[in-house]
Short mmCIF file of C-alpha atoms in Angstrom, two decimals:
data_model
loop_
_atom_site.label_atom_id
_atom_site.label_comp_id
_atom_site.label_asym_id
_atom_site.label_seq_id
_atom_site.Cartn_x
_atom_site.Cartn_y
_atom_site.Cartn_z
CA UNK A 261 -25.50 17.61 25.35
CA UNK A 262 -23.00 20.37 26.09
CA UNK A 263 -20.34 18.38 25.36
CA UNK A 264 -21.51 17.75 22.31
CA UNK A 265 -23.20 21.26 21.29
CA UNK A 266 -20.72 22.95 22.88
CA UNK A 267 -22.89 25.28 25.28
CA UNK A 268 -22.86 25.46 27.95
CA UNK A 269 -26.40 25.28 30.04
CA UNK A 270 -26.08 29.01 31.07
CA UNK A 271 -26.35 29.80 27.55
CA UNK A 272 -28.90 28.27 26.76
CA UNK A 273 -31.36 27.95 30.15
CA UNK A 274 -34.69 30.16 28.62
CA UNK A 275 -34.12 30.36 25.11
CA UNK A 276 -36.12 28.52 21.95
CA UNK A 277 -34.64 24.91 21.28
CA UNK A 278 -35.42 25.57 18.07
CA UNK A 279 -33.68 28.78 16.95
CA UNK A 280 -30.64 27.83 18.97
CA UNK A 281 -30.70 24.37 17.86
CA UNK A 282 -32.34 23.30 14.52
CA UNK A 283 -31.68 24.01 11.00
CA UNK A 284 -34.21 25.91 9.42
CA UNK A 285 -34.81 23.58 7.43
CA UNK A 286 -36.20 21.53 9.89
CA UNK A 287 -38.51 23.11 12.01
CA UNK A 288 -41.61 21.96 10.48
CA UNK A 289 -40.90 18.63 10.60
CA UNK A 290 -39.79 19.17 14.56
CA UNK A 291 -42.97 20.53 15.22
CA UNK A 292 -45.04 17.76 14.29
CA UNK A 293 -42.96 15.56 16.22
CA UNK A 294 -43.40 17.61 18.95
CA UNK A 295 -47.25 18.09 18.64
CA UNK A 296 -47.32 14.09 18.29
CA UNK A 297 -45.03 13.89 21.64
CA UNK A 298 -47.23 16.37 23.71
CA UNK A 299 -50.27 14.61 22.28
CA UNK A 300 -49.14 11.50 24.31
CA UNK A 301 -47.72 9.53 21.31
CA UNK A 302 -44.28 8.24 22.15
CA UNK A 303 -42.32 8.19 19.51
CA UNK A 304 -38.98 6.69 19.05
CA UNK A 305 -35.68 5.74 16.30
CA UNK A 306 -36.18 9.79 14.98
CA UNK A 307 -32.94 11.04 13.84
CA UNK A 308 -32.74 14.98 12.85
CA UNK A 309 -29.72 17.53 13.19
CA UNK A 310 -28.72 19.82 15.94
CA UNK A 311 -26.31 22.71 15.12
CA UNK A 312 -23.73 23.39 17.54
CA UNK A 313 -22.19 26.15 18.95
CA UNK A 314 -19.58 26.44 15.76
CA UNK A 315 -22.08 25.58 13.01
CA UNK A 316 -21.38 22.16 13.00
CA UNK A 317 -24.28 19.65 12.03
CA UNK A 318 -24.37 16.87 13.87
CA UNK A 319 -27.12 13.54 13.62
CA UNK A 320 -29.23 13.02 16.56
CA UNK A 321 -31.24 10.18 16.84
CA UNK A 322 -34.26 11.11 19.33
CA UNK A 323 -36.68 8.72 21.55
CA UNK A 324 -39.57 11.34 23.47
CA UNK A 325 -41.66 10.37 26.42
CA UNK A 326 -44.64 12.08 27.55
CA UNK A 327 -44.59 13.08 31.55
CA UNK A 328 -47.41 13.23 32.84
CA UNK A 329 -48.79 15.00 36.45
CA UNK A 330 -50.95 12.59 38.52
CA UNK A 331 -54.36 13.86 37.40
CA UNK A 332 -53.05 12.52 33.93
CA UNK A 333 -51.88 16.28 32.62
CA UNK A 334 -49.34 16.49 29.95
CA UNK A 335 -46.44 18.67 32.06
CA UNK A 336 -43.52 18.14 29.20
CA UNK A 337 -41.30 15.55 27.55
CA UNK A 338 -38.45 13.43 28.27
CA UNK A 339 -36.87 13.37 25.23
CA UNK A 340 -33.19 11.21 24.97
CA UNK A 341 -31.00 11.96 22.23
CA UNK A 342 -27.92 9.63 20.54
CA UNK A 343 -24.90 11.12 18.64
CA UNK A 344 -25.19 8.83 15.37
CA UNK A 345 -23.01 10.86 13.05
CA UNK A 346 -20.45 8.45 13.00
CA UNK A 347 -22.11 5.14 12.54
CA UNK A 348 -24.42 7.25 9.70
CA UNK A 349 -21.08 8.32 7.56
CA UNK A 350 -20.04 4.74 8.20
CA UNK A 351 -23.21 3.50 6.82
CA UNK A 352 -22.99 6.33 3.88
CA UNK A 353 -19.53 4.53 3.01
CA UNK A 354 -20.98 1.12 2.83
CA UNK A 355 -23.89 2.19 0.45
CA UNK A 356 -20.90 3.49 -1.82
CA UNK A 357 -18.58 0.74 -1.13
CA UNK A 358 -21.55 -1.31 -2.31
CA UNK A 359 -22.65 0.84 -5.45
CA UNK A 360 -19.16 0.79 -6.65
CA UNK A 361 -18.63 -3.27 -6.14
CA UNK A 362 -22.14 -2.78 -8.20
CA UNK A 363 -20.76 -0.65 -11.03
CA UNK A 364 -17.84 -2.55 -11.50
CA UNK A 365 -19.34 -5.94 -11.53
CA UNK A 366 -21.55 -4.44 -14.69
CA UNK A 367 -18.64 -2.84 -15.79
CA UNK A 368 -17.06 -6.45 -16.58
CA UNK A 369 -19.83 -8.10 -17.21
CA UNK A 370 -20.63 -5.77 -20.67
CA UNK A 371 -16.61 -6.10 -21.06
CA UNK A 372 -17.47 -9.56 -21.16
CA UNK A 373 -20.12 -9.85 -23.62
CA UNK A 374 -18.90 -7.40 -25.77
CA UNK A 375 -15.59 -8.19 -26.18
CA UNK A 376 -17.13 -11.74 -27.64
CA UNK A 377 -18.90 -9.80 -30.11
CA UNK A 378 -15.58 -7.66 -30.66
CA UNK A 379 -13.65 -10.86 -31.04
CA UNK A 380 -16.39 -12.23 -33.59
CA UNK A 381 -16.28 -8.94 -35.78
CA UNK A 382 -12.56 -8.48 -36.00
CA UNK A 383 -12.07 -12.48 -36.56
CA UNK A 384 -14.34 -12.18 -39.69
CA UNK A 385 -12.67 -9.12 -40.73
CA UNK A 386 -9.30 -11.24 -40.43
CA UNK A 387 -11.06 -13.86 -42.28
CA UNK A 388 -12.36 -11.71 -45.22
CA UNK A 389 -9.10 -10.09 -45.94
CA UNK A 390 -7.16 -13.92 -46.10
CA UNK A 391 -10.37 -14.09 -49.13
CA UNK A 392 -10.39 -10.15 -51.00
CA UNK A 393 -6.81 -9.80 -52.93
CA UNK A 394 -8.23 -7.99 -56.32
CA UNK A 395 -10.92 -5.57 -54.28
CA UNK A 396 -8.43 -2.91 -53.04
CA UNK A 397 -11.31 -0.69 -52.25
CA UNK A 398 -12.77 -3.03 -50.48
CA UNK A 399 -9.80 -4.18 -48.24
CA UNK A 400 -9.57 -0.88 -47.23
CA UNK A 401 -12.64 -1.17 -45.70
CA UNK A 402 -12.96 -4.47 -43.89
CA UNK A 403 -8.83 -3.49 -42.63
CA UNK A 404 -10.86 -0.13 -41.23
CA UNK A 405 -13.55 -2.33 -39.48
CA UNK A 406 -10.79 -4.41 -38.12
CA UNK A 407 -8.97 -1.32 -36.71
CA UNK A 408 -12.29 0.50 -35.09
CA UNK A 409 -12.48 -3.17 -33.67
CA UNK A 410 -9.38 -3.11 -32.36
CA UNK A 411 -9.61 -0.05 -30.90
CA UNK A 412 -13.20 -1.08 -28.81
CA UNK A 413 -11.04 -4.01 -27.81
CA UNK A 414 -8.50 -1.70 -26.02
CA UNK A 415 -11.73 0.25 -24.74
CA UNK A 416 -12.94 -3.10 -22.75
CA UNK A 417 -9.76 -4.20 -21.55
CA UNK A 418 -9.69 -0.25 -19.81
CA UNK A 419 -13.35 -1.26 -18.69
CA UNK A 420 -11.68 -4.56 -16.79
CA UNK A 421 -9.34 -2.82 -15.48
CA UNK A 422 -11.70 -1.13 -13.43
CA UNK A 423 -13.92 -3.59 -12.46
CA UNK A 424 -11.17 -5.81 -11.30
CA UNK A 425 -12.47 -8.99 -13.32
CA UNK A 426 -8.54 -8.98 -15.48
CA UNK A 427 -6.27 -10.83 -14.00
CA UNK A 428 -3.34 -8.74 -13.20
CA UNK A 429 -0.61 -9.43 -15.23
CA UNK A 430 2.55 -7.58 -15.07
CA UNK A 431 4.68 -7.22 -17.76
CA UNK A 432 7.41 -4.64 -18.88
CA UNK A 433 5.77 -1.54 -20.61
CA UNK A 434 5.70 1.80 -21.45
CA UNK A 435 3.91 4.12 -19.57
CA UNK A 436 4.07 7.13 -22.88
CA UNK A 437 2.41 4.06 -24.88
CA UNK A 438 -0.60 3.61 -22.44
CA UNK A 439 -1.27 7.59 -21.72
CA UNK A 440 -1.48 7.82 -25.97
CA UNK A 441 -3.94 4.83 -26.58
CA UNK A 442 -6.19 6.67 -23.57
CA UNK A 443 -5.86 10.67 -24.85
CA UNK A 444 -8.86 10.77 -25.93
CA UNK A 445 -11.24 8.69 -23.47
CA UNK A 446 -9.58 10.79 -21.24
CA UNK A 447 -10.59 13.86 -23.30
CA UNK A 448 -14.03 13.00 -23.16
CA UNK A 449 -13.95 12.70 -19.43
CA UNK A 450 -12.50 15.75 -18.31
CA UNK A 451 -15.24 17.90 -20.67
CA UNK A 452 -14.64 20.55 -22.49
CA UNK A 453 -14.28 23.23 -20.81
CA UNK A 454 -10.69 21.97 -18.95
CA UNK A 455 -7.51 22.33 -20.98
CA UNK A 456 -5.58 19.44 -21.36
CA UNK A 457 -1.53 18.95 -22.22
CA UNK A 458 0.99 16.41 -21.60
CA UNK A 459 4.28 16.34 -21.48
CA UNK A 460 5.86 13.25 -22.83
CA UNK A 461 9.53 12.48 -21.93
CA UNK A 462 10.24 10.57 -25.30
CA UNK A 463 13.07 8.64 -24.40
CA UNK A 464 10.68 7.11 -21.09
CA UNK A 465 12.21 4.23 -19.32
CA UNK A 466 9.91 1.09 -19.34
CA UNK A 467 8.43 0.16 -15.72
CA UNK A 468 7.17 -3.37 -15.12
CA UNK A 469 3.43 -3.08 -13.88
CA UNK A 470 -0.05 -4.07 -15.03
CA UNK A 471 -1.09 -2.35 -17.88
CA UNK A 472 -4.62 -1.92 -16.59
CA UNK A 473 -3.55 -0.87 -13.40
CA UNK A 474 -1.55 1.31 -14.74
CA UNK A 475 -4.83 2.73 -16.75
CA UNK A 476 -6.76 2.77 -13.37
CA UNK A 477 -4.30 5.13 -12.00
CA UNK A 478 -4.22 7.49 -14.79
CA UNK A 479 -8.05 7.54 -14.92
CA UNK A 480 -9.04 8.51 -11.26
CA UNK A 481 -6.24 11.32 -10.92
CA UNK A 482 -7.45 12.53 -13.64
CA UNK A 483 -10.97 12.56 -12.94
CA UNK A 484 -9.72 13.58 -9.22
CA UNK A 485 -8.34 17.32 -11.02
CA UNK A 486 -11.33 17.68 -13.06
CA UNK A 487 -13.61 17.14 -10.19
CA UNK A 488 -11.29 19.73 -8.47
CA UNK A 489 -12.04 22.23 -11.38
CA UNK A 490 -15.28 22.51 -11.91
CA UNK A 491 -15.34 26.50 -13.30
CA UNK A 492 -12.29 25.09 -15.89
CA UNK A 493 -8.89 25.19 -16.36
CA UNK A 494 -5.79 23.39 -16.97
CA UNK A 495 -4.94 19.93 -16.80
CA UNK A 496 -1.55 17.96 -17.11
CA UNK A 497 -0.43 14.26 -17.60
CA UNK A 498 3.86 14.52 -17.49
CA UNK A 499 6.47 11.51 -17.70
CA UNK A 500 10.04 12.29 -16.66
CA UNK A 501 13.07 9.91 -15.91
CA UNK A 502 14.17 10.03 -11.95
CA UNK A 503 17.12 9.38 -10.29
CA UNK A 504 16.21 9.34 -6.98
CA UNK A 505 19.23 9.16 -4.18
CA UNK A 506 19.39 8.50 -0.68
CA UNK A 507 19.31 12.62 0.31
CA UNK A 508 15.72 13.51 -1.67
CA UNK A 509 14.24 10.23 0.28
CA UNK A 510 15.42 12.18 3.57
CA UNK A 511 14.74 15.99 2.13
CA UNK A 512 10.69 14.93 1.58
CA UNK A 513 10.04 12.36 4.48
CA UNK A 514 9.73 9.51 2.78
CA UNK A 515 10.82 6.33 4.23
CA UNK A 516 10.77 2.34 3.30
CA UNK A 517 11.65 3.33 -0.19
CA UNK A 518 15.06 2.66 -2.14
CA UNK A 519 17.21 4.57 -3.92
CA UNK A 520 17.40 4.16 -7.38
CA UNK A 521 16.46 4.78 -11.05
CA UNK A 522 12.63 5.77 -11.19
CA UNK A 523 9.67 7.07 -14.06
CA UNK A 524 7.93 9.69 -12.46
CA UNK A 525 4.09 9.85 -13.43
CA UNK A 526 2.37 13.17 -12.37
CA UNK A 527 -0.79 14.83 -13.09
CA UNK A 528 -0.99 18.95 -12.31
CA UNK A 529 -4.22 20.69 -12.06
CA UNK A 530 -5.12 24.43 -11.46
CA UNK A 531 -8.26 23.77 -9.40
CA UNK A 532 -9.23 24.27 -5.36
CA UNK A 533 -6.12 23.36 -4.21
CA UNK A 534 -5.96 21.03 -0.34
CA UNK A 535 -5.14 22.62 2.78
CA UNK A 536 -2.04 20.53 4.71
CA UNK A 537 -5.28 18.98 6.99
CA UNK A 538 -6.71 17.61 3.63
CA UNK A 539 -3.65 16.48 2.31
CA UNK A 540 -3.14 14.11 5.44
CA UNK A 541 -6.12 12.36 5.09
CA UNK A 542 -6.69 12.00 1.20
CA UNK A 543 -5.12 8.36 0.86
CA UNK A 544 -7.59 6.91 3.75
CA UNK A 545 -10.21 4.54 2.40
CA UNK A 546 -13.35 6.63 1.78
CA UNK A 547 -12.11 9.86 2.77
CA UNK A 548 -14.08 12.87 0.80
CA UNK A 549 -14.16 16.88 -0.08
CA UNK A 550 -16.96 16.16 -2.70
CA UNK A 551 -20.76 16.85 -1.53
CA UNK A 552 -23.03 13.95 -0.60
CA UNK A 553 -23.21 11.94 -3.91
CA UNK A 554 -20.06 13.46 -5.69
CA UNK A 555 -17.74 11.17 -4.93
CA UNK A 556 -17.07 7.46 -3.06
CA UNK A 557 -13.02 7.99 -1.25
CA UNK A 558 -11.61 5.14 -3.32
CA UNK A 559 -10.23 6.59 -6.17
CA UNK A 560 -6.95 7.72 -4.55
CA UNK A 561 -6.38 5.09 -1.61
CA UNK A 562 -7.11 2.90 -5.21
CA UNK A 563 -3.83 4.53 -6.57
CA UNK A 564 -1.70 4.13 -3.74
CA UNK A 565 -2.58 0.86 -3.02
CA UNK A 566 -1.41 -0.30 -6.94
CA UNK A 567 1.68 2.63 -6.70
CA UNK A 568 2.81 0.10 -3.43
CA UNK A 569 2.01 -2.67 -4.71
CA UNK A 570 4.40 -2.18 -7.65
CA UNK A 571 7.44 -0.98 -5.18
CA UNK A 572 6.63 2.88 -5.95
CA UNK A 573 6.05 5.54 -3.85
CA UNK A 574 3.20 8.52 -4.70
CA UNK A 575 4.77 12.69 -3.25
CA UNK A 576 1.15 15.69 -3.09
CA UNK A 577 2.24 19.03 -3.37
CA UNK A 578 -0.95 21.53 -2.99
CA UNK A 579 -2.09 25.04 -1.52
CA UNK A 580 -5.30 26.47 -1.26
CA UNK A 581 -5.93 28.44 -4.28
CA UNK A 582 -2.80 27.05 -6.30
CA UNK A 583 -3.91 23.56 -7.15
CA UNK A 584 -2.78 20.47 -6.91
CA UNK A 585 0.35 18.07 -8.06
CA UNK A 586 0.37 14.18 -7.91
CA UNK A 587 3.76 12.55 -8.28
CA UNK A 588 4.04 8.90 -8.75
CA UNK A 589 7.27 7.01 -8.83
CA UNK A 590 7.70 3.31 -9.78
CA UNK A 591 10.75 1.70 -10.01
CA UNK A 592 12.88 1.75 -13.44
CA UNK A 593 12.85 -2.03 -15.09
CA UNK A 594 16.15 -3.47 -14.59
CA UNK A 595 18.42 -3.63 -17.43
CA UNK A 596 17.65 -2.46 -21.32
CA UNK A 597 13.90 -4.66 -21.06
CA UNK A 598 12.02 -3.41 -23.66
CA UNK A 599 7.98 -4.34 -23.79
CA UNK A 600 7.20 -7.59 -24.66
CA UNK A 601 5.90 -8.17 -28.43
CA UNK A 602 4.59 -11.47 -29.64
CA UNK A 603 6.76 -14.09 -31.45
CA UNK A 604 5.32 -14.67 -34.45
CA UNK A 605 6.29 -17.56 -36.22
CA UNK A 606 5.69 -18.37 -39.79
CA UNK A 607 3.04 -20.97 -41.07
CA UNK A 608 3.80 -22.62 -44.42
CA UNK A 609 1.07 -25.06 -44.69
CA UNK A 610 -1.96 -24.06 -42.12
CA UNK A 611 -4.57 -26.36 -41.70
CA UNK A 612 -5.00 -29.92 -41.19
CA UNK A 613 -7.74 -33.48 -41.45
CA UNK A 614 -8.05 -33.87 -37.97
CA UNK A 615 -11.20 -33.42 -36.04
CA UNK A 616 -11.71 -30.36 -33.18
CA UNK A 617 -13.70 -30.56 -30.34
CA UNK A 618 -15.20 -26.72 -29.58
CA UNK A 619 -17.18 -26.37 -26.63
CA UNK A 620 -18.62 -22.51 -26.17
CA UNK A 621 -21.24 -20.95 -24.62
CA UNK A 622 -21.53 -17.48 -27.26
CA UNK A 623 -23.20 -18.40 -30.28
CA UNK A 624 -21.07 -15.73 -32.75
CA UNK A 625 -17.57 -16.71 -31.23
CA UNK A 626 -18.65 -20.75 -32.23
CA UNK A 627 -19.47 -20.04 -34.97
CA UNK A 628 -16.53 -18.34 -36.24
CA UNK A 629 -14.22 -20.79 -33.95
CA UNK A 630 -16.31 -23.21 -35.95
CA UNK A 631 -15.44 -21.61 -39.55
CA UNK A 632 -12.47 -20.72 -39.48
CA UNK A 633 -11.43 -24.46 -38.52
CA UNK A 634 -13.69 -25.68 -41.20
CA UNK A 635 -11.84 -23.33 -43.73
CA UNK A 636 -8.44 -24.98 -43.01
CA UNK A 637 -9.37 -28.57 -43.90
CA UNK A 638 -10.36 -29.61 -40.16
CA UNK A 639 -13.11 -31.97 -39.06
CA UNK A 640 -15.21 -30.17 -36.43
CA UNK A 641 -17.32 -31.06 -33.34
CA UNK A 642 -19.71 -28.00 -31.41
CA UNK A 643 -20.60 -28.43 -28.60
CA UNK A 644 -23.03 -25.25 -26.29
CA UNK A 645 -21.42 -25.92 -22.67
CA UNK A 646 -19.07 -28.40 -21.43
CA UNK A 647 -21.97 -31.41 -20.14
CA UNK A 648 -22.70 -31.23 -23.82
CA UNK A 649 -19.21 -31.74 -24.72
CA UNK A 650 -19.01 -34.82 -22.52
CA UNK A 651 -22.09 -36.44 -24.33
CA UNK A 652 -21.48 -39.28 -25.80
CA UNK A 653 -23.44 -38.51 -29.47
CA UNK A 654 -21.02 -35.62 -30.01
CA UNK A 655 -18.60 -38.82 -31.04
CA UNK A 656 -21.53 -40.13 -33.73
CA UNK A 657 -19.53 -39.36 -37.29
CA UNK A 658 -23.27 -38.27 -38.27
CA UNK A 659 -23.14 -35.07 -36.52
CA UNK A 660 -19.09 -33.84 -37.37
CA UNK A 661 -19.07 -30.84 -39.82
CA UNK A 662 -16.76 -30.90 -42.66
CA UNK A 663 -15.59 -28.80 -45.52
#
């Protein structure tokens, strides 16, 4: 007890237990437990905090047993306490990680179903545009529908990236493009009391990474910066090209990283900042300085993992009351590679007379695919799932859809 509380026996002997060791908010609760114990009722497994000499609270699990005289009178209480602070912290971290996993699963499911709806919307818009020739006003409306559908599809890709349901697909990419595409969503995320600025290098080098993971890095760092400015402030996203040599890494104590050309992505805030001790732990899984229920401690550890996976590194500048700057360096793609664009081949006369089997469980997608194929002269077989597609009856000419 001396070791846990910081008090010596001489310092506490004869003092009131409640006033010395217990938070005032718990006084009534603990008095009720004492009343039960002194009424010859055994209590066990009750967890309540004690306050140490330096004001820190520890969670203690108590096992109480009534002590009796030979004549049956109650002489006192034997209370055995076990420090379960660390255990409770780990349990809370586990609950938070389970919540995050559940949110990720939900986001992935929503994004998948919403993506199916958008495929139908965008696809039918394209079909309508193929048939709209004379009515220019109608064409513009349909084009607007298609444009909005594509923007919504971009949001679903970000949800899939957050939920880690999207297959990682590294490609040559431009970070500036990703920032510009998510700018409006980032503004909504940080709120109106924070000024949002971007300072982007116009001739930024390309990197080889998964665009969904880069979006995830930006979102996590922006949310972290927002939480550091509860009263408002300024948030800046910056990109630039950096040619780093061995002297730079030696000066900053960075080991295991090769000198060379890097693309730098920085997120800066004017928030509360961090002291040295906090900075040393910010990338540890489950480490958080936020209140219980306000943070999981997974955001920056996720950022760190993605950066390392892409052969980059992170540098943090922060002082209490001076805000924070997170600088992420990712290797420039070798050569003068440009982002890959889908090669388009002109088709003289699309269509055919073959029979095509569609197996799709989503009704909207199934119907859309059927209409597209029928419009190009194909015969169509339709099945709701793989099992139905393999049924012999599906080969019967009677159920083949024809134009």
